[in-house]
Tab-separated table of C-alpha atoms and ligand atoms in Angstrom:
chain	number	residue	atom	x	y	z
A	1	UNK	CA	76.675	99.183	94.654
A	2	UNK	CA	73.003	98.350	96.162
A	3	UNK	CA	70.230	100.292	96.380
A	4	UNK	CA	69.836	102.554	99.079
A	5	UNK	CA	66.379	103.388	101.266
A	6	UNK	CA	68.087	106.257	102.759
A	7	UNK	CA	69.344	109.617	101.059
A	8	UNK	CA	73.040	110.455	100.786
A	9	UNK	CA	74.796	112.881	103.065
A	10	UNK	CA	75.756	116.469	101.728
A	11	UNK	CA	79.257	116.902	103.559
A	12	UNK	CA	82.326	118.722	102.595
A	13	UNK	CA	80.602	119.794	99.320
A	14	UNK	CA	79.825	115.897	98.559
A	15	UNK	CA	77.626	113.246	98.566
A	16	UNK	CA	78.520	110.567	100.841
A	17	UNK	CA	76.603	107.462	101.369
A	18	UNK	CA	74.404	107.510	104.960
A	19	UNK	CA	76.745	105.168	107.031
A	20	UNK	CA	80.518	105.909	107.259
A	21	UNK	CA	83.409	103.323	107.989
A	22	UNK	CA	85.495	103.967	111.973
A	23	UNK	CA	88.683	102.760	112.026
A	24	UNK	CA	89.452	102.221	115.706
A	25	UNK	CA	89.133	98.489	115.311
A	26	UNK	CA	91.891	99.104	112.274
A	27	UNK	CA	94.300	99.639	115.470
A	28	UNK	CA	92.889	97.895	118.831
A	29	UNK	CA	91.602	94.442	117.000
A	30	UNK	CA	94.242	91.662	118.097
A	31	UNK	CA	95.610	89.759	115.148
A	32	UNK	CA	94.286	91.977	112.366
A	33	UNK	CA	96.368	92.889	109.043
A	34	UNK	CA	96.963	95.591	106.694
A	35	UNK	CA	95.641	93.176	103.779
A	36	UNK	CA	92.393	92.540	105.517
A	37	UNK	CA	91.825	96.225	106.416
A	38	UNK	CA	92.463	97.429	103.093
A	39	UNK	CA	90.135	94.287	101.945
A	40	UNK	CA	87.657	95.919	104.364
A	41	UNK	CA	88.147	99.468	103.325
A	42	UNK	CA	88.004	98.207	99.506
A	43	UNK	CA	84.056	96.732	99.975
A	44	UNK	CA	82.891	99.695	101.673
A	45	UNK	CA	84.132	101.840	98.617
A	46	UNK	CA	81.824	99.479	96.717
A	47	UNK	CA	78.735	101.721	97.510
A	48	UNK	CA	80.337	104.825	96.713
A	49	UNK	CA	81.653	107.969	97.884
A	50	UNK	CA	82.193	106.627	102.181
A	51	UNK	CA	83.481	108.802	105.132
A	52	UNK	CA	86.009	107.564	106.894
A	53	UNK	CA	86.374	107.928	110.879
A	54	UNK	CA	89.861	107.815	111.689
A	55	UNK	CA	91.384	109.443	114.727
A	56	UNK	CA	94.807	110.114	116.200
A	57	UNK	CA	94.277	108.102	119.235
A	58	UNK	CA	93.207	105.134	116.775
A	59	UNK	CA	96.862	103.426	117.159
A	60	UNK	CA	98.895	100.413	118.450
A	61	UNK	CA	101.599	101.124	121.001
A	62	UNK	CA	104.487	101.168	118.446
A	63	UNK	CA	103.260	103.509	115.898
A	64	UNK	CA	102.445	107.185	115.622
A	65	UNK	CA	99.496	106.997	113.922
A	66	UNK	CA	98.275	103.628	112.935
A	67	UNK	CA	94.738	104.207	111.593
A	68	UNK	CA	95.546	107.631	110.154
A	69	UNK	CA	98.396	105.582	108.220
A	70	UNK	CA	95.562	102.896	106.750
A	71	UNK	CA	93.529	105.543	105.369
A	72	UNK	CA	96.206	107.465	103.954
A	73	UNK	CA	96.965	103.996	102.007
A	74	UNK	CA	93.353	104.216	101.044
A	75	UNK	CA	92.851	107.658	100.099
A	76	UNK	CA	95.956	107.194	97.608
A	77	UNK	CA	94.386	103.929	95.951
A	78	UNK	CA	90.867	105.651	95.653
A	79	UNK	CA	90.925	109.163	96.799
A	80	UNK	CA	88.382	110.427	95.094
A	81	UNK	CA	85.574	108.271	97.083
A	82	UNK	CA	87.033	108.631	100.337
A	83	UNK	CA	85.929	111.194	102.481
A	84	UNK	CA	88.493	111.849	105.577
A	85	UNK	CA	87.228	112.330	109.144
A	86	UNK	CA	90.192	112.887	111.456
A	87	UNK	CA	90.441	113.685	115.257
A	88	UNK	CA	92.862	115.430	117.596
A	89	UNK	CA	93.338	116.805	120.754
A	90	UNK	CA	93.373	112.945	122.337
A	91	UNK	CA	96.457	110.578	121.529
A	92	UNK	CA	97.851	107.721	122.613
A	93	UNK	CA	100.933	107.097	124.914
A	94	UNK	CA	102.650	105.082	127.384
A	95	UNK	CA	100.362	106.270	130.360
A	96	UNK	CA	96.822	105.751	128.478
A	97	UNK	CA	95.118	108.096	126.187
A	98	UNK	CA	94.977	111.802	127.337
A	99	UNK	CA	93.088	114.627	126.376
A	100	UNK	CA	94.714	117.821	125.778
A	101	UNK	CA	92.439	120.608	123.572
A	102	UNK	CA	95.517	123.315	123.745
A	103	UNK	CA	95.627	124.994	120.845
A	104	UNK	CA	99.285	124.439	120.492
A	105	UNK	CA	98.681	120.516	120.683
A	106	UNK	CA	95.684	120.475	118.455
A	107	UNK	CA	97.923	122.020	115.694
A	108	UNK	CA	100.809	118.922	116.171
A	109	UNK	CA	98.434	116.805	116.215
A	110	UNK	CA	96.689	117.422	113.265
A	111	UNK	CA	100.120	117.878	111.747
A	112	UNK	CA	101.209	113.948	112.606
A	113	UNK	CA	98.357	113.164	111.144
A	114	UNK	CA	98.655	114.959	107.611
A	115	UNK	CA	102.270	113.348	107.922
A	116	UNK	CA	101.185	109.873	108.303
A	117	UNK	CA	98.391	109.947	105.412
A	118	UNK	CA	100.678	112.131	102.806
A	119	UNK	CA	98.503	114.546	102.301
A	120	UNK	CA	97.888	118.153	102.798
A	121	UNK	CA	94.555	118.632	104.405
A	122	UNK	CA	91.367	116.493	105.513
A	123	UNK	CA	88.150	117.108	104.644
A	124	UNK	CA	86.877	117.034	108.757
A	125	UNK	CA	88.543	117.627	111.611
A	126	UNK	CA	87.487	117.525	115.344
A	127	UNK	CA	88.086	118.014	119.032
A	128	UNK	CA	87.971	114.521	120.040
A	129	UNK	CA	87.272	115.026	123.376
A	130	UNK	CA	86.597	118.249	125.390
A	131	UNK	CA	89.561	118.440	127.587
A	132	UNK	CA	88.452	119.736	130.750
A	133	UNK	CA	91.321	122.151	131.700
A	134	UNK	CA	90.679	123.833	128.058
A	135	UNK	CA	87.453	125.656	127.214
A	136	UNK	CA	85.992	124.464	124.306
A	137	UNK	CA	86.244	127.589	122.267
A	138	UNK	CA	89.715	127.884	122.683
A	139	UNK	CA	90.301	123.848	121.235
A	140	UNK	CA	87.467	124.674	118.409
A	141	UNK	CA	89.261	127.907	117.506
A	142	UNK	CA	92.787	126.500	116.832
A	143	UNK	CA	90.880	124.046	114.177
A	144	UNK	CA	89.281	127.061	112.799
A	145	UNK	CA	92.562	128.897	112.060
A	146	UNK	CA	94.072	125.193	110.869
A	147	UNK	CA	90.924	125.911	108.357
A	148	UNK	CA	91.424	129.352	107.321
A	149	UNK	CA	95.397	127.951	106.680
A	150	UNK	CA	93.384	125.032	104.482
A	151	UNK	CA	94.765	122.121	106.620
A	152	UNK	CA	91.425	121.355	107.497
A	153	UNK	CA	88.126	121.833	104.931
A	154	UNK	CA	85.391	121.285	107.663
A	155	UNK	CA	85.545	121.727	111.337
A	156	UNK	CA	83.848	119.147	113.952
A	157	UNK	CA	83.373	118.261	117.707
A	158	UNK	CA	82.751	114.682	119.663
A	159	UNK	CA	81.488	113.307	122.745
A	160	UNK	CA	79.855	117.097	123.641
A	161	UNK	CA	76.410	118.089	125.539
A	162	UNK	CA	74.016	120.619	123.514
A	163	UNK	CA	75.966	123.573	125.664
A	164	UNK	CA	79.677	122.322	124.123
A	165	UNK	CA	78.043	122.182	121.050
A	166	UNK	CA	76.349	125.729	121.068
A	167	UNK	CA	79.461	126.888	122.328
A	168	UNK	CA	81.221	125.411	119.604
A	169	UNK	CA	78.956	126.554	117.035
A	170	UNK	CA	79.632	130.411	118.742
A	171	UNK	CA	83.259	130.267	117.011
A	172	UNK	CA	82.407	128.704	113.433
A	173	UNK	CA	80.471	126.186	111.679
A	174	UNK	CA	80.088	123.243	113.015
A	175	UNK	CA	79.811	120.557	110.139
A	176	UNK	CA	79.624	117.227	112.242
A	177	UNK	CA	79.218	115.902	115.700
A	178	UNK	CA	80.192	112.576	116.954
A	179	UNK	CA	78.521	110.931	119.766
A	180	UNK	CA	77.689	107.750	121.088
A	181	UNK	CA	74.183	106.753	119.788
A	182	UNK	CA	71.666	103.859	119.363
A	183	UNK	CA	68.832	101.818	119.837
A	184	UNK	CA	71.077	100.972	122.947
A	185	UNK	CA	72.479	104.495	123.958
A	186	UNK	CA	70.046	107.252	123.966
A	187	UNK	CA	71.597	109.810	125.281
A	188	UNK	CA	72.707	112.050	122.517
A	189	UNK	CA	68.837	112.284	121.137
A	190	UNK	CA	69.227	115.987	122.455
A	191	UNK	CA	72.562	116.920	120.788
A	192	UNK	CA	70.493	115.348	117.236
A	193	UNK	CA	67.607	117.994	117.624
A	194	UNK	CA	70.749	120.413	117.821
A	195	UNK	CA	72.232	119.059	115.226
A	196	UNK	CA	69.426	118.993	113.026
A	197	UNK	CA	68.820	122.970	114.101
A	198	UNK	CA	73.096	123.659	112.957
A	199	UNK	CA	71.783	121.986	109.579
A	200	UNK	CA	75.066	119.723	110.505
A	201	UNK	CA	75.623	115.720	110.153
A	202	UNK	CA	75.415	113.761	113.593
A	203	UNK	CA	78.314	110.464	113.270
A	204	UNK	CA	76.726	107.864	115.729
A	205	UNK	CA	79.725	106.219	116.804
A	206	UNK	CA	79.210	102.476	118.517
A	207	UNK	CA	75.731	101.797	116.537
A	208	UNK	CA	75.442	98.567	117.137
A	209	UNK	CA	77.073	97.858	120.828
A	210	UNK	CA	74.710	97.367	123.665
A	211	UNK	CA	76.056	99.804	126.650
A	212	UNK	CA	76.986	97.905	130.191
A	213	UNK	CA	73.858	99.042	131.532
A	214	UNK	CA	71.554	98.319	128.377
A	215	UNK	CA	68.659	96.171	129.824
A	216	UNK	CA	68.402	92.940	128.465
A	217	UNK	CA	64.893	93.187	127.434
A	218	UNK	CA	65.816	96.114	125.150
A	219	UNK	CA	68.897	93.114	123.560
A	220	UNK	CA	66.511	90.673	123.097
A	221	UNK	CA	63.414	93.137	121.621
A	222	UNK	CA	65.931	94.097	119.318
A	223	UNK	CA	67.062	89.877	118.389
A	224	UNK	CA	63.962	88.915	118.255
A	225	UNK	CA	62.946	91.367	115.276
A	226	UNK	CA	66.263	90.490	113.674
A	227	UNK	CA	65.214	86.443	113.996
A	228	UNK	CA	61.746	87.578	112.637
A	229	UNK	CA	63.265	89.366	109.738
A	230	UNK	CA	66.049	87.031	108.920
A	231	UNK	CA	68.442	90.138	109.159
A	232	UNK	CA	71.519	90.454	111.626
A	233	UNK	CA	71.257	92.299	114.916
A	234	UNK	CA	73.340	95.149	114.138
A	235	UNK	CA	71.013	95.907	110.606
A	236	UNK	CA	68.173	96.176	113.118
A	237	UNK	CA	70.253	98.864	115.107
A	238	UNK	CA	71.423	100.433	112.028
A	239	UNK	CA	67.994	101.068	110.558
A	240	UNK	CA	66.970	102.288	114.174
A	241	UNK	CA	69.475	104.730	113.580
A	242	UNK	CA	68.929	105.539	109.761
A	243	UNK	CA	65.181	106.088	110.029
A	244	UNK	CA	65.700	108.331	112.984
A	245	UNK	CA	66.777	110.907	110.864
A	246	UNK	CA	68.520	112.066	107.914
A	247	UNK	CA	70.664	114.341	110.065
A	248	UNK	CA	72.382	110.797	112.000
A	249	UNK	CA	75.316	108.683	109.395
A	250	UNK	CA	76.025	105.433	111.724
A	251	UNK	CA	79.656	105.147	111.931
A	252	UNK	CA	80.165	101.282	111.302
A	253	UNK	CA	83.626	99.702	112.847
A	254	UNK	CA	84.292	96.959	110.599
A	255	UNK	CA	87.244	95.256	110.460
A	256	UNK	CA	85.927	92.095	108.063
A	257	UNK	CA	84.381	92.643	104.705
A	258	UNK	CA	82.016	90.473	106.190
A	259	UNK	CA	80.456	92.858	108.705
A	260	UNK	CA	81.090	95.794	106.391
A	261	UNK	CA	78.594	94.141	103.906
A	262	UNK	CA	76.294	92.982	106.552
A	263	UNK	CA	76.073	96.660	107.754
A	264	UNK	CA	75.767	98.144	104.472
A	265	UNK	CA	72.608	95.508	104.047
A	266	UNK	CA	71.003	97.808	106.339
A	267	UNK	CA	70.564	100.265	104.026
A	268	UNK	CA	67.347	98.205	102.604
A	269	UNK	CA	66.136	98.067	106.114
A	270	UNK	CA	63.240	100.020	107.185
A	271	UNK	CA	61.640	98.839	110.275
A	272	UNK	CA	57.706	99.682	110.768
A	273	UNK	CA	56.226	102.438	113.519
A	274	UNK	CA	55.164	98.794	115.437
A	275	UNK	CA	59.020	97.899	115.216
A	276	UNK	CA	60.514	101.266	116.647
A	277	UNK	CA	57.691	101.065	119.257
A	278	UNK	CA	58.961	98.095	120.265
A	279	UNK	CA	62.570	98.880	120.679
A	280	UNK	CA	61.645	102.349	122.061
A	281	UNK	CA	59.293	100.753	124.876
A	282	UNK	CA	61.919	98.540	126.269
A	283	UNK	CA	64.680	101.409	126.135
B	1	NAP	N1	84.487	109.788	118.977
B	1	NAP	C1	84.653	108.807	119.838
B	1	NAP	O1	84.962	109.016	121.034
B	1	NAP	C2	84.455	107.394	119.358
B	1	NAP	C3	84.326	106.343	120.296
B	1	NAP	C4	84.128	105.048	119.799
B	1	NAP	C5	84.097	104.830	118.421
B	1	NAP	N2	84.252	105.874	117.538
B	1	NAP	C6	84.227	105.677	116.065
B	1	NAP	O2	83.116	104.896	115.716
B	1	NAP	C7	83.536	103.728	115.028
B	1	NAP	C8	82.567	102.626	115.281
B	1	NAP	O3	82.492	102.320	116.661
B	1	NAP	P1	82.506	100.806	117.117
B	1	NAP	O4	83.709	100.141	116.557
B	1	NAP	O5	82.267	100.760	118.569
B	1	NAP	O6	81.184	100.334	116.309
B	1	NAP	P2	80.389	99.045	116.013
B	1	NAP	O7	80.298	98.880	114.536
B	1	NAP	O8	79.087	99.181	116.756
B	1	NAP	O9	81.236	97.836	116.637
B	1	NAP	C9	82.327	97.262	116.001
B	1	NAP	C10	82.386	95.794	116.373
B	1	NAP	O10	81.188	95.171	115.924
B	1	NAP	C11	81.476	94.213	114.919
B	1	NAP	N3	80.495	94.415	113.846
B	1	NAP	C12	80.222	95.579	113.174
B	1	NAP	N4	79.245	95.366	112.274
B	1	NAP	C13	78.892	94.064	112.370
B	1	NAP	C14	77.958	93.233	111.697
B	1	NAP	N5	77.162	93.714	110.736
B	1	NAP	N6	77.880	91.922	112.057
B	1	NAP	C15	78.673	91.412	113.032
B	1	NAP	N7	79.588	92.144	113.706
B	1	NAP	C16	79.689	93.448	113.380
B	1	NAP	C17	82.889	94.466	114.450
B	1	NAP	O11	83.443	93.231	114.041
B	1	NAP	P3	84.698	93.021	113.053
B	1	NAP	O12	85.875	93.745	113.697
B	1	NAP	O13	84.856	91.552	113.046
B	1	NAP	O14	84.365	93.616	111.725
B	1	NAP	C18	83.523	95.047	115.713
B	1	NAP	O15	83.882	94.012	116.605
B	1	NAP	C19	84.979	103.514	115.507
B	1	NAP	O16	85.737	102.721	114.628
B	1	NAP	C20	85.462	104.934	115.551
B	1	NAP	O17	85.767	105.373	114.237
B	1	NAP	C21	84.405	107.146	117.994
């Protein structure tokens, strides 16, 4: 384990480390094994107690529930580090990946899920995706009862405006949002100040992925201070994110114990006011 700049993360009654571990590359990465992703998984553990983002959408076109499956295998050969993040109400099929927040589907979901991993409840579970024809209440409420029947420990919501969230929050606690955030992506810096009022944990999903529209000032602001440092791009994005607040745990998507340890160098990164400035100007 390395030292760590940034405080650990009180979720689901622990103490997890301030950057969790995503899975979807587990799934959608061409070529990639289960030795390598358990290698992966293995490293992160390294630094301690680690959420894991897994989701049932996160799988290849011949399996139920690819990802979910992985960190099952990793919960059993060191459960007592692993913190489990799962998602429903979005899966994958022959025609794409729908959404469908019904309550009925949210509860099969979540039960494919438990199947795959062997075990009998996670520690979060959220709404993947708001599904349009399903009011968000309704979606959040089945988790709720999947709670009270102690499926679930901790209830969550992703990809949602302040409004989904405040409506989310009007049925129960609301112990983690996941949204799309970086130096890159800036949209979800309202959804943190709610966040931060729910006393909740924000999961910045794609940390360190320029957006299609990211200008390419703001990519090479945030190179150069990487070449100036010696430090990789995506360190320079995850301490962006870290020293935002200690409401925000970057969701990293390694597949490679090389990037996993890269990432997790971040956590000795703090960049200076001149630094954010810089990023922050050319956003
Ligand atoms: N809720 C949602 O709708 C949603 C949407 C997207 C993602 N997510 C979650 O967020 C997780 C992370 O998202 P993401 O995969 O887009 O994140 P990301 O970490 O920004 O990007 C992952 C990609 O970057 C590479 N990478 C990561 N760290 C690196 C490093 N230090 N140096 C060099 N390359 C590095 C990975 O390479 P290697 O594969 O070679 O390691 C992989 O190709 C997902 O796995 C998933 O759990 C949620």
């Amino acid at each position: 384990m390395t030292d760590s700049t940034y405080p650990n993360r009180p979720l689901a009654g622990r103490s997890i480390r301030p950057l969790a571990l995503g899975t979807a590359g587990w799934s959608f990465t061409e070529g990639v094994t289960d030795e390598r992703i358990l290698d992966t998984a293995a490293a992160a553990l390294e630094y301690g107690p680690i959420l894991f983002d897994t989701a049932l959408a996160y799988t290849t076109p011949d399996l139920s529930a690819n990802s979910d499956r992985l960190v099952g295998e990793v919960v059993r050969r060191r459960g007592s580090d692993v913190v489990v993040s799962a998602k429903g109400g979005h899966y994958r099929d022959a025609t794409g990946f729908p959404k469908d927040g019904r309550p009925e589907e949210i509860r099969k979901n979540l039960d494919v899920t438990l199947r795959e991993m062997g075990v009998e409840a996670v520690d979060v579970y959220s709404l993947h995706h708001v599904d349009p024809n399903v009011p968000i209440e309704d979606s959040v409420g089945a988790i709720d009862e999947l709670r009270w029947e102690g499926k679930v420990h901790h209830v969550g919501v992703s990809n949602v405006s302040v409004e989904q969230l405040r409506a989310a929050a009007s049925v129960t606690r609301i112990a983690t949002v996941q949204n799309r955030l970086s130096p890159y992506v800036h949209t979800s810096l309202d959804v943190l100040a709610e966040v931060e009022k729910q006393g909740a944990l924000l999961l910045a999903y794609s940390p360190t992925q320029p957006a299609k529209d990211t200008p390419a000032e703001l990519t090479a602001v945030v190179e150069a201070i990487a070449a100036e440092r010696g430090i990789s791009r995506q360190q320079v994005a995850l301490a962006w994110l870290l020293g935002l607040s200690d409401a925000v745990v970057p969701i990293v998507g390694s597949t490679r114990r090389a990037t996993l340890q890269d990432s997790f160098a971040a956590l000795e990164v703090v960049l200076t006011g001149e630094e954010r400035r810089r990023i922050d100007g050319s956003a």
